[in-house]
Amino acid sequence: MTAAGGAAMIVLDRVDKRFGDHYAVRDLSFAVAKGEIVAIVGRTGAGKSTALHMIMGVMPPSAGTVRVEGLDPYADFKALKGKLSVSFQTDRLLPWRTAWENVALGLQIMGRDAPTRRAEAIRWLENVKITGAENVAKYPHQLSGGMRQRVSLARALAVDPELVLLDESFSQLDHVTSKALRSDFTELVRRVKKTCVLITHRIDDALEMADRVIVLAAPARLALEVRVRPEDRADPAWLRDRHRRIAEAMGGEEAPAEEVADGLRH
Amino acid sequence: MARSGTDRSGEGAPRVRTPGEAERRGGFRRDLIANLWVIAALIAGMQFWSMVAPPYIMPPPATSLETTGTVLQEDWRHILYTITRLVVSVGFALVVGSLIGALMAMIRPIQPYLMSIVVIDTGIPALSWMLFSVFWFKDPETRVFFILAMILIPFYALNVYDGIRALSRDLVEMVETFRPTRIEVFRHLILPHVVPYILMTTKSIIGYATRMTAFAELVSVNTGMGARMGLAQNNLAMDGVIAWTILLVFLNLAVQGLVSLAEKSLLRWRPEVEVR
Ligand SMILES: Nc1ncnc2c1ncn2[C@@H]1O[C@H](COP(=O)(O)OP(=O)(O)OP(=O)(O)O)[C@@H](O)[C@H]1O
Ligand SMILES: [Mg+2]
């Protein structure tokens, strides 16, 4: 187990998750240190979301243990209130709430008073570059897809959680929007010193954003771990090599479909 | 419903009138003209009929109109009775029906029992409830209230039940990641989600409810528009029957308009969708 320096925020120890006879996750162990940004990559159906659901505490593992800040996120569901938050592949905004009201949702559940909620929501929207009285008061259907995803990230960050979980939060956006949002997000998460686990199926995104990349092969078991130092990101040869090794670990001989698609898009 | 202008830009605020909208405004004028022609034709028909038939079959339209004026001046209290009964019973059915729908959707074990009660209720004709209430209750207000509640509750229960079941799993999961209490889930997610269903139900039943109120008054009380209409019929005062009918038509249009207004202000957040 490699909880790189400092205390562990997340520990998965020999975790299985079965749906009927089917193993979605099998014998998965890894740890994430406080303040670390970890990317989980794997092909579709590899069990990435299932692993994340167990960390969120919305489903229990079939075997093994999951710990977040030393607590069982499923059994001690309420104890983790305000400590973790999630942003998903789709924005999942409440259509009857304006942008800032959506961001304020978590704060409202945390019991903050109305003026604080509003001020905090607007501050976090500014952090994800949504500004102006007119924009923050728009309803989701009046925002573009990229803006909606920004609102959903602001909603996750606004509760000031220790741990932010992202499940493919950038994958539905076009390349330019996704890139801008990714770099804004990592910059922000590093600045506020949060722990972050993000799922992606794009190897490039993982190498660009994370301190460490965990590769899962179906059914989710650890196939490879790659540590990324800031200087590595500037080294094309290193990136090419790791990219190839991750692709191999993800899917065996054939190149994963999304990499081919990515290649065509560039 | 005049929900106008599709907003393709996604920008909301200042709206340019689209050709579709202009067409619909033109459509409104065309509808108005058609309505006026139909009303004129009806009046002409009544006028002609009144010249060949005795007044207890068809009084001249002028007489009916005059009676309408008199009724408005002397019997306006009965209009208020009817409106009050309508509002109280619809409000009660809305609250109780929606609660039953919510219970059905949220508490698995009782769902089949409640559903069965509601389905049986929808099968019982309004007429049966009217007769039952006359047998069961002495107090006339209770009778009207009971009839309307029994007729209207299932509409709310079924629609709210369907509404909650249509709630997206994704949104539920999203809200749950903040670790809310059950009450918070209800307040922040379920309640706002069912508002459109409740409004839609109200919109579709309000006309029926207005007519049923008058009907219930006819069979079980001696105040209100339905009862006065019955009295006019007993006195062979056809002009009175027509006058009350005209007033009921107007009441119906007025409540429909009010519900539409409520819908507009409560569903501001909805994108305006246009299906071609
Ligand atoms: N609730 C569930 N019931 C039954 N099977 C499930 C359930 N959730 C996931 N699975 C199965 O578990 C496996 C892993 O699913 P999971 O959603 O974790 O994959 P993923 O890695 O997130 O894939 P993707 O990249 O497509 O999102 C799949 O085979 C899926 O069919
Ligand atoms: Mg997934």
Coordinates of C-alpha atoms and ligand atoms in Angstrom, one line a residue:
Chain A
M1 CA 0.0 0.0 0.0
T2 CA 1.4 3.4 -1.0
A3 CA 0.1 6.3 1.0
A4 CA 2.7 8.6 -0.3
G5 CA 3.8 10.7 2.7
G6 CA 1.4 12.0 5.4
A7 CA -1.8 10.4 6.6
A8 CA -4.1 8.5 4.3
M9 CA -7.4 10.1 3.3
I10 CA -8.7 7.0 1.6
V11 CA -7.7 3.4 2.2
L12 CA -9.2 0.5 0.2
D13 CA -8.1 -2.9 1.5
R14 CA -8.8 -6.1 -0.6
V15 CA -12.2 -4.8 -1.7
D16 CA -14.6 -6.9 -3.7
K17 CA -17.9 -5.8 -5.1
R18 CA -20.2 -8.4 -6.6
F19 CA -23.4 -7.8 -8.5
G20 CA -24.9 -11.3 -8.4
D21 CA -22.2 -13.6 -9.8
H22 CA -20.4 -10.7 -11.5
Y23 CA -17.4 -9.1 -9.9
A24 CA -17.3 -5.4 -10.7
V25 CA -14.4 -4.9 -8.4
R26 CA -12.0 -7.6 -7.3
D27 CA -9.3 -7.6 -4.6
L28 CA -8.7 -3.9 -5.0
S29 CA -6.3 -2.2 -2.6
F30 CA -4.9 1.3 -2.8
A31 CA -4.5 4.4 -0.6
V32 CA -4.7 8.1 -1.3
A33 CA -2.8 10.5 0.9
K34 CA -4.1 13.8 2.1
G35 CA -3.6 16.6 -0.5
E36 CA -2.9 14.1 -3.3
I37 CA -4.6 14.2 -6.7
V38 CA -5.1 10.7 -7.9
A39 CA -6.5 9.7 -11.3
I40 CA -8.1 6.3 -11.8
V41 CA -8.1 5.2 -15.4
G42 CA -9.6 2.0 -16.9
R43 CA -11.7 1.0 -19.9
T44 CA -15.4 1.1 -19.8
G45 CA -16.9 -1.4 -17.4
A46 CA -13.6 -1.8 -15.5
G47 CA -15.4 -0.9 -12.3
K48 CA -14.1 2.7 -11.8
S49 CA -17.5 4.1 -10.9
T50 CA -18.3 1.2 -8.6
A51 CA -15.1 1.9 -6.7
L52 CA -16.0 5.5 -6.4
H53 CA -19.5 4.7 -5.2
M54 CA -18.0 2.7 -2.4
I55 CA -15.8 5.6 -1.5
M56 CA -18.8 7.9 -1.5
G57 CA -20.6 5.5 0.8
V58 CA -23.7 5.0 -1.4
M59 CA -23.0 1.2 -1.6
P60 CA -21.1 -1.2 0.7
P61 CA -18.3 -3.5 -0.5
S62 CA -19.1 -7.2 -0.7
A63 CA -15.8 -8.0 1.0
G64 CA -12.8 -6.0 2.3
T65 CA -12.8 -2.6 3.9
V66 CA -13.2 1.0 2.6
R67 CA -12.0 3.9 4.9
V68 CA -12.3 7.6 4.4
E69 CA -10.6 9.6 7.1
G70 CA -10.6 6.4 9.1
L71 CA -14.4 6.1 8.9
D72 CA -16.5 3.5 7.0
P73 CA -18.3 5.8 4.5
Y74 CA -21.3 3.4 4.2
A75 CA -21.8 2.5 7.8
D76 CA -20.9 6.0 9.2
F77 CA -22.7 7.7 6.4
K78 CA -23.7 10.8 8.3
A79 CA -20.3 11.2 10.0
L80 CA -18.7 12.2 6.7
K81 CA -21.2 15.1 6.2
G82 CA -19.4 18.0 4.7
K83 CA -16.1 16.1 4.3
L84 CA -16.5 14.8 0.8
S85 CA -18.3 15.9 -2.3
V86 CA -18.8 14.6 -5.8
S87 CA -19.0 15.9 -9.3
F88 CA -20.3 13.6 -12.0
Q89 CA -20.1 13.1 -15.7
T90 CA -23.3 15.1 -16.3
D91 CA -23.9 18.3 -14.3
R92 CA -26.9 17.0 -12.3
L93 CA -28.0 20.5 -11.5
L94 CA -31.5 21.0 -10.0
P95 CA -33.4 22.6 -12.9
W96 CA -35.5 24.8 -10.6
R97 CA -32.5 26.4 -8.9
T98 CA -30.4 29.2 -10.4
A99 CA -26.7 28.7 -10.8
W100 CA -25.9 30.2 -7.3
E101 CA -28.7 28.3 -5.7
N102 CA -27.4 25.1 -7.1
V103 CA -24.0 25.9 -5.7
A104 CA -25.6 26.7 -2.3
L105 CA -27.3 23.3 -2.0
G106 CA -24.6 21.6 0.0
L107 CA -24.2 24.6 2.2
Q108 CA -27.9 24.6 2.8
I109 CA -27.8 20.9 3.9
M110 CA -24.8 21.8 6.1
G111 CA -27.1 24.3 7.8
R112 CA -25.4 27.6 6.8
D113 CA -27.6 30.7 7.0
A114 CA -28.9 32.3 3.9
P115 CA -26.5 35.3 3.5
T116 CA -23.5 33.1 4.0
R117 CA -24.8 30.6 1.5
R118 CA -25.2 33.2 -1.1
A119 CA -21.9 34.9 -0.5
E120 CA -20.0 31.5 -0.5
A121 CA -21.9 30.3 -3.6
I122 CA -21.0 33.5 -5.6
R123 CA -17.4 33.3 -4.4
W124 CA -17.1 29.7 -5.7
L125 CA -18.7 30.5 -8.9
E126 CA -16.1 33.3 -9.4
N127 CA -13.4 30.6 -8.7
V128 CA -14.7 28.6 -11.6
K129 CA -15.0 31.8 -13.7
I130 CA -18.7 32.4 -13.7
T131 CA -19.1 36.0 -12.8
G132 CA -21.7 38.8 -13.0
A133 CA -25.0 39.1 -11.3
E134 CA -26.8 38.1 -14.5
N135 CA -24.9 34.8 -15.0
V136 CA -25.1 33.6 -11.4
A137 CA -28.9 34.1 -11.5
K138 CA -29.4 32.0 -14.6
Y139 CA -31.3 28.7 -14.5
P140 CA -29.4 25.6 -15.8
H141 CA -31.2 25.6 -19.1
Q142 CA -30.0 29.1 -19.8
L143 CA -26.3 28.0 -19.4
S144 CA -24.0 26.3 -21.9
G145 CA -22.8 22.7 -21.2
G146 CA -19.4 24.0 -20.1
M147 CA -20.9 26.5 -17.8
R148 CA -23.2 24.0 -16.2
Q149 CA -20.2 21.7 -15.6
R150 CA -18.4 24.6 -13.9
V151 CA -21.4 25.2 -11.7
S152 CA -21.4 21.5 -10.7
L153 CA -17.7 21.7 -9.8
A154 CA -18.4 24.9 -7.8
R155 CA -21.2 23.0 -6.0
A156 CA -18.8 20.2 -5.1
L157 CA -16.1 22.6 -3.8
A158 CA -18.4 25.0 -2.0
V159 CA -18.9 22.8 1.0
D160 CA -15.2 23.0 1.5
P161 CA -14.8 19.3 1.6
E162 CA -11.5 17.4 2.5
L163 CA -12.1 15.1 -0.4
V164 CA -13.4 15.8 -3.9
L165 CA -14.4 12.9 -6.1
L166 CA -14.9 13.4 -9.9
D167 CA -16.4 10.8 -12.1
E168 CA -15.6 11.7 -15.7
S169 CA -16.5 15.3 -15.0
F170 CA -14.8 16.6 -18.1
S171 CA -15.5 14.0 -20.7
Q172 CA -18.7 15.4 -22.1
L173 CA -17.2 18.7 -23.0
D174 CA -15.5 19.7 -26.2
H175 CA -11.7 19.6 -26.2
V176 CA -11.0 23.3 -25.7
T177 CA -13.6 23.7 -22.9
S178 CA -12.5 20.6 -21.2
K179 CA -8.8 21.6 -21.3
A180 CA -9.5 25.0 -19.8
L181 CA -11.8 23.6 -17.1
R182 CA -9.3 20.9 -16.3
S183 CA -6.4 23.2 -15.7
D184 CA -8.6 25.7 -13.8
F185 CA -9.7 22.8 -11.6
T186 CA -6.3 21.3 -10.8
E187 CA -4.9 24.8 -10.1
L188 CA -7.8 25.4 -7.7
V189 CA -7.6 22.1 -6.0
R190 CA -3.8 22.5 -5.5
R191 CA -4.3 26.0 -4.2
V192 CA -6.9 25.0 -1.6
K193 CA -5.0 21.8 -0.8
K194 CA -7.8 19.3 -1.2
T195 CA -7.5 15.6 -1.8
C196 CA -9.0 14.6 -5.1
V197 CA -9.8 11.3 -6.8
L198 CA -10.8 11.7 -10.4
I199 CA -12.0 9.1 -12.8
T200 CA -11.2 9.4 -16.5
H201 CA -10.8 7.1 -19.4
R202 CA -8.4 9.5 -21.2
I203 CA -4.8 8.7 -20.3
D204 CA -3.6 12.1 -21.4
D205 CA -6.0 13.9 -19.0
A206 CA -4.8 11.6 -16.2
L207 CA -1.1 12.3 -16.8
E208 CA -1.8 16.0 -17.1
M209 CA -3.8 16.4 -13.9
A210 CA -2.8 13.8 -11.3
D211 CA 0.2 13.3 -9.0
R212 CA -0.5 9.6 -9.4
V213 CA -2.3 7.5 -11.9
I214 CA -4.0 4.2 -10.9
V215 CA -4.8 1.9 -13.7
L216 CA -7.6 -0.6 -13.3
A217 CA -8.2 -3.6 -15.5
A218 CA -11.6 -5.3 -15.4
P219 CA -12.9 -6.4 -12.9
A220 CA -11.3 -3.5 -11.1
R221 CA -8.1 -4.6 -9.8
L222 CA -4.9 -2.6 -9.7
A223 CA -3.0 -3.2 -12.9
L224 CA -0.4 -0.4 -12.8
E225 CA 0.5 2.7 -10.7
V226 CA 2.3 5.6 -12.2
R227 CA 3.7 8.5 -10.2
V228 CA 3.8 11.8 -12.0
R229 CA 6.3 14.5 -10.9
P230 CA 5.7 18.1 -12.2
E231 CA 8.9 18.0 -14.3
D232 CA 7.7 14.7 -16.0
R233 CA 4.8 16.6 -17.6
A234 CA 7.3 18.6 -19.6
D235 CA 9.1 15.6 -20.9
P236 CA 7.4 14.3 -24.1
A237 CA 9.4 11.0 -24.2
W238 CA 8.5 10.2 -20.6
L239 CA 4.8 11.0 -21.4
R240 CA 4.8 8.8 -24.5
D241 CA 6.3 5.9 -22.6
R242 CA 3.9 6.1 -19.7
H243 CA 1.0 6.6 -22.1
R244 CA 1.9 3.3 -23.9
R245 CA 2.4 1.4 -20.6
I246 CA -0.9 2.6 -19.2
A247 CA -2.7 1.7 -22.4
E248 CA -1.2 -1.8 -22.2
A249 CA -2.2 -2.2 -18.6
M250 CA -5.7 -1.0 -19.3
G251 CA -6.6 -3.3 -22.1
G252 CA -4.0 -5.9 -23.1
E253 CA -3.0 -6.1 -26.8
E254 CA -5.6 -4.0 -28.6
A255 CA -5.5 -0.2 -28.2
P256 CA -8.4 1.1 -26.1
A257 CA -11.1 2.5 -28.3
E258 CA -11.2 5.9 -26.7
E259 CA -7.5 6.4 -27.4
V260 CA -8.1 5.8 -31.0
A261 CA -11.0 8.3 -31.0
D262 CA -8.8 10.8 -29.2
G263 CA -6.1 10.4 -31.8
L264 CA -8.5 11.1 -34.5
R265 CA -9.8 14.2 -32.8
H266 CA -6.4 15.9 -32.4
Chain B
M1 CA -51.5 28.2 -23.0
A2 CA -49.4 31.2 -24.1
R3 CA -45.9 30.0 -23.3
S4 CA -44.2 31.9 -26.0
G5 CA -40.9 32.1 -27.8
T6 CA -38.4 29.3 -27.9
D7 CA -35.1 30.4 -26.5
R8 CA -32.5 28.7 -28.8
S9 CA -29.7 31.0 -27.9
G10 CA -29.9 29.7 -24.3
E11 CA -29.4 33.3 -23.1
G12 CA -32.8 33.9 -21.5
A13 CA -33.4 37.6 -20.8
P14 CA -34.0 40.0 -23.7
R15 CA -36.1 38.1 -26.2
V16 CA -36.5 38.7 -29.9
R17 CA -39.9 37.8 -31.1
T18 CA -39.6 34.8 -33.3
P19 CA -41.7 34.2 -36.4
G20 CA -43.4 31.3 -34.5
E21 CA -44.4 33.7 -31.8
A22 CA -45.8 36.3 -34.1
E23 CA -47.8 33.5 -35.8
R24 CA -49.2 32.4 -32.5
R25 CA -50.2 36.0 -31.7
G26 CA -52.0 36.1 -35.0
G27 CA -53.5 32.8 -34.0
F28 CA -54.8 34.3 -30.8
R29 CA -56.6 37.1 -32.8
R30 CA -58.0 34.5 -35.2
D31 CA -59.3 32.4 -32.2
L32 CA -60.9 35.5 -30.7
I33 CA -62.7 36.3 -33.9
A34 CA -63.9 32.7 -34.3
N35 CA -65.2 32.8 -30.7
L36 CA -67.0 36.0 -31.3
W37 CA -68.7 34.6 -34.4
V38 CA -69.8 31.5 -32.5
I39 CA -71.2 33.5 -29.6
A40 CA -73.0 35.8 -32.1
A41 CA -74.4 32.7 -33.9
L42 CA -75.6 31.2 -30.6
I43 CA -77.3 34.5 -29.6
A44 CA -79.0 34.7 -33.0
G45 CA -80.1 31.1 -32.7
M46 CA -81.6 31.7 -29.2
Q47 CA -83.3 34.8 -30.5
F48 CA -84.9 33.0 -33.4
W49 CA -85.9 30.0 -31.1
S50 CA -87.4 32.4 -28.5
M51 CA -89.7 33.8 -31.2
V52 CA -91.3 30.4 -31.9
A53 CA -91.1 28.8 -28.4
P54 CA -92.7 29.7 -25.0
P55 CA -90.4 31.5 -22.5
Y56 CA -90.0 28.4 -20.3
I57 CA -88.4 26.6 -23.2
M58 CA -86.3 29.5 -24.6
P59 CA -86.6 33.1 -23.3
P60 CA -85.2 35.9 -25.6
P61 CA -81.4 36.4 -25.0
A62 CA -82.0 40.0 -23.9
T63 CA -84.2 38.7 -21.0
S64 CA -81.5 36.1 -20.0
L65 CA -78.9 38.8 -20.1
E66 CA -81.1 41.1 -17.9
T67 CA -81.6 38.2 -15.5
T68 CA -77.8 37.7 -15.4
G69 CA -77.4 41.3 -14.3
T70 CA -80.1 41.0 -11.6
V71 CA -78.6 37.8 -10.3
L72 CA -75.2 39.4 -10.1
Q73 CA -76.7 42.2 -8.1
E74 CA -78.9 40.2 -5.8
D75 CA -77.5 36.7 -5.6
W76 CA -73.7 37.4 -5.7
R77 CA -73.4 35.8 -2.3
H78 CA -74.1 32.5 -3.9
I79 CA -71.2 32.9 -6.3
L80 CA -69.0 33.5 -3.3
Y81 CA -70.3 30.3 -1.6
T82 CA -69.5 28.3 -4.7
I83 CA -66.0 29.8 -5.1
T84 CA -65.2 29.2 -1.4
R85 CA -66.4 25.6 -1.6
L86 CA -64.3 25.1 -4.8
V87 CA -61.2 26.6 -3.4
V88 CA -61.4 24.8 0.0
S89 CA -62.1 21.4 -1.5
V90 CA -59.5 21.6 -4.3
G91 CA -57.0 22.8 -1.8
F92 CA -57.8 19.9 0.5
A93 CA -57.7 17.4 -2.3
L94 CA -54.4 18.8 -3.5
V95 CA -52.7 18.5 -0.1
V96 CA -54.2 15.1 0.9
G97 CA -53.9 13.6 -2.6
S98 CA -50.3 14.7 -3.0
L99 CA -49.4 13.3 0.4
I100 CA -51.0 10.0 -0.5
G101 CA -49.1 10.0 -3.8
A102 CA -45.9 10.8 -1.9
L103 CA -46.5 8.0 0.6
M104 CA -47.2 5.5 -2.2
A105 CA -43.9 6.4 -4.0
M106 CA -41.7 6.6 -0.9
I107 CA -42.9 3.8 1.4
R108 CA -42.7 0.5 -0.5
P109 CA -44.8 -1.8 1.7
I110 CA -47.9 0.4 1.7
Q111 CA -47.7 1.2 -2.0
P112 CA -50.0 -1.7 -3.3
Y113 CA -52.6 -1.0 -0.6
L114 CA -52.8 2.7 -1.2
M115 CA -52.7 2.2 -4.9
S116 CA -55.6 -0.3 -4.7
I117 CA -57.7 2.2 -2.7
V118 CA -57.0 5.0 -5.2
V119 CA -57.8 2.9 -8.2
I120 CA -61.1 1.7 -6.7
D121 CA -61.9 5.3 -5.9
T122 CA -61.3 6.4 -9.5
G123 CA -63.8 3.7 -10.5
I124 CA -66.6 5.0 -8.3
P125 CA -68.8 7.4 -10.3
A126 CA -69.2 10.9 -9.0
L127 CA -73.0 10.3 -8.8
S128 CA -72.4 7.5 -6.2
W129 CA -70.4 9.9 -4.0
M130 CA -73.2 12.4 -4.3
L131 CA -75.8 9.9 -3.2
F132 CA -73.6 8.5 -0.4
S133 CA -72.9 11.9 1.0
V134 CA -76.6 12.7 1.2
F135 CA -77.1 9.5 3.2
W136 CA -74.1 9.8 5.4
F137 CA -73.9 13.5 6.3
K138 CA -76.5 15.9 7.7
D139 CA -74.4 19.0 7.4
P140 CA -74.7 20.4 3.8
E141 CA -71.2 21.9 3.7
T142 CA -69.7 18.5 4.7
R143 CA -71.7 16.9 1.9
V144 CA -70.3 19.1 -0.8
F145 CA -66.8 19.0 0.6
F146 CA -66.9 15.2 0.9
I147 CA -68.1 14.7 -2.7
L148 CA -65.4 16.9 -4.2
A149 CA -62.6 15.5 -2.0
M150 CA -63.5 11.9 -3.0
I151 CA -63.7 12.8 -6.7
L152 CA -60.5 14.9 -6.8
I153 CA -58.0 13.2 -4.4
P154 CA -57.1 10.3 -6.8
F155 CA -56.1 12.6 -9.5
Y156 CA -53.5 14.2 -7.3
A157 CA -52.4 10.9 -5.7
L158 CA -51.8 9.2 -9.1
N159 CA -50.0 12.2 -10.7
V160 CA -47.8 12.9 -7.7
Y161 CA -47.0 9.2 -7.5
D162 CA -46.0 9.1 -11.2
G163 CA -44.1 12.3 -10.7
I164 CA -41.9 11.0 -7.9
R165 CA -41.2 7.8 -9.7
A166 CA -40.0 9.9 -12.7
L167 CA -37.5 11.6 -10.5
S168 CA -34.0 10.9 -11.9
R169 CA -31.8 8.4 -9.9
D170 CA -28.9 10.7 -10.7
L171 CA -30.4 13.7 -8.9
V172 CA -31.2 11.6 -5.9
E173 CA -27.7 10.2 -5.8
M174 CA -26.2 13.8 -6.2
V175 CA -28.3 15.1 -3.3
E176 CA -27.4 12.1 -1.1
T177 CA -23.7 12.7 -1.5
F178 CA -24.3 15.8 0.8
R179 CA -25.7 13.4 3.4
P180 CA -29.0 15.1 4.0
T181 CA -31.8 14.0 6.3
R182 CA -35.0 12.5 4.8
I183 CA -36.8 15.7 5.4
E184 CA -34.1 17.7 3.6
V185 CA -34.3 15.3 0.6
F186 CA -38.1 15.9 0.6
R187 CA -37.7 19.7 0.9
H188 CA -34.9 20.3 -1.6
L189 CA -35.6 17.6 -4.1
I190 CA -39.0 15.9 -4.0
L191 CA -41.2 18.8 -3.3
P192 CA -39.9 21.2 -6.0
H193 CA -39.8 18.2 -8.4
V194 CA -43.5 17.5 -7.9
V195 CA -44.7 21.1 -8.1
P196 CA -45.2 20.9 -11.9
Y197 CA -47.1 17.6 -11.5
I198 CA -49.4 19.3 -9.0
L199 CA -50.0 22.3 -11.2
M200 CA -50.6 20.1 -14.2
T201 CA -53.2 18.1 -12.3
T202 CA -54.9 21.3 -11.0
K203 CA -55.0 22.7 -14.5
S204 CA -56.6 19.6 -15.9
I205 CA -59.2 19.1 -13.1
I206 CA -60.2 22.7 -12.3
G207 CA -62.8 22.9 -15.0
Y208 CA -64.3 19.6 -14.0
A209 CA -64.1 20.5 -10.3
T210 CA -66.1 23.8 -11.0
R211 CA -68.8 21.8 -12.7
M212 CA -68.8 19.2 -10.0
T213 CA -69.2 21.9 -7.3
A214 CA -72.3 23.2 -9.0
F215 CA -73.6 19.6 -9.4
A216 CA -72.9 18.8 -5.7
E217 CA -74.7 22.0 -4.7
L218 CA -77.7 21.0 -6.8
V219 CA -78.1 17.7 -5.0
S220 CA -77.1 18.5 -1.5
V221 CA -77.4 22.1 -0.4
N222 CA -79.6 25.1 -0.9
T223 CA -77.0 27.8 -1.4
G224 CA -74.4 28.3 -4.1
M225 CA -74.7 28.6 -7.9
G226 CA -75.8 25.0 -8.5
A227 CA -78.5 25.2 -5.9
R228 CA -79.8 28.5 -7.3
M229 CA -79.8 27.0 -10.8
G230 CA -81.9 24.1 -9.4
L231 CA -84.3 26.6 -7.9
A232 CA -84.7 28.5 -11.2
Q233 CA -85.4 25.2 -12.9
N234 CA -88.1 24.3 -10.3
N235 CA -89.7 27.7 -10.9
L236 CA -89.6 27.1 -14.7
A237 CA -87.5 30.2 -14.9
M238 CA -85.4 29.3 -18.0
D239 CA -83.9 32.8 -18.0
G240 CA -82.5 32.1 -14.5
V241 CA -81.0 28.8 -15.6
I242 CA -79.4 30.4 -18.6
A243 CA -78.1 33.3 -16.4
W244 CA -76.4 30.9 -13.9
T245 CA -75.0 28.9 -16.8
I246 CA -73.4 32.1 -18.3
L247 CA -72.0 32.9 -14.8
L248 CA -70.6 29.4 -14.4
V249 CA -68.9 29.6 -17.8
F250 CA -67.2 32.8 -16.7
L251 CA -66.3 31.4 -13.4
N252 CA -64.7 28.4 -15.2
L253 CA -62.7 30.6 -17.5
A254 CA -61.6 32.8 -14.5
V255 CA -60.3 29.9 -12.4
Q256 CA -58.5 28.4 -15.5
G257 CA -56.8 31.7 -16.0
L258 CA -55.8 31.9 -12.4
V259 CA -54.2 28.4 -12.5
S260 CA -52.4 29.4 -15.7
L261 CA -51.0 32.5 -14.0
A262 CA -49.9 30.4 -11.0
E263 CA -48.2 28.0 -13.4
K264 CA -46.4 30.8 -15.1
S265 CA -45.0 32.2 -12.0
L266 CA -44.1 28.9 -10.3
L267 CA -42.5 27.3 -13.3
R268 CA -40.3 30.3 -14.4
W269 CA -37.3 28.0 -14.3
R270 CA -38.6 25.7 -17.0
P271 CA -37.2 25.9 -20.5
E272 CA -39.8 26.9 -23.0
V273 CA -40.1 23.9 -25.3
E274 CA -41.6 24.0 -28.7
V275 CA -42.4 20.8 -30.5
R276 CA -42.8 20.9 -34.2
Ligands
LIG1 N1 -25.8 -1.4 -9.8 C1 -25.3 -2.4 -10.6 N2 -25.9 -3.6 -10.8 C2 -25.3 -4.5 -11.5 N3 -24.2 -4.4 -12.2 C3 -23.5 -3.2 -12.1 C4 -24.0 -2.2 -11.3 N4 -23.2 -1.1 -11.3 C5 -22.2 -1.6 -12.2 N5 -22.4 -2.8 -12.6 C6 -21.5 -3.6 -13.4 O1 -20.2 -3.5 -12.9 C7 -19.2 -3.3 -13.9 C8 -18.4 -2.1 -13.6 O2 -19.2 -1.0 -13.8 P1 -18.7 0.5 -13.6 O3 -19.9 1.4 -13.8 O4 -18.1 0.6 -12.3 O5 -17.7 0.7 -14.7 P2 -16.8 2.0 -15.1 O6 -15.4 1.6 -15.0 O7 -17.3 3.1 -14.4 O8 -17.2 2.1 -16.7 P3 -17.5 3.5 -17.5 O9 -16.1 4.0 -17.9 O10 -18.3 3.0 -18.7 O11 -18.2 4.4 -16.6 C9 -20.0 -3.3 -15.2 O12 -19.9 -4.6 -15.8 C10 -21.4 -3.0 -14.8 O13 -22.3 -3.6 -15.7
MG2 MG -18.3 5.0 -14.8

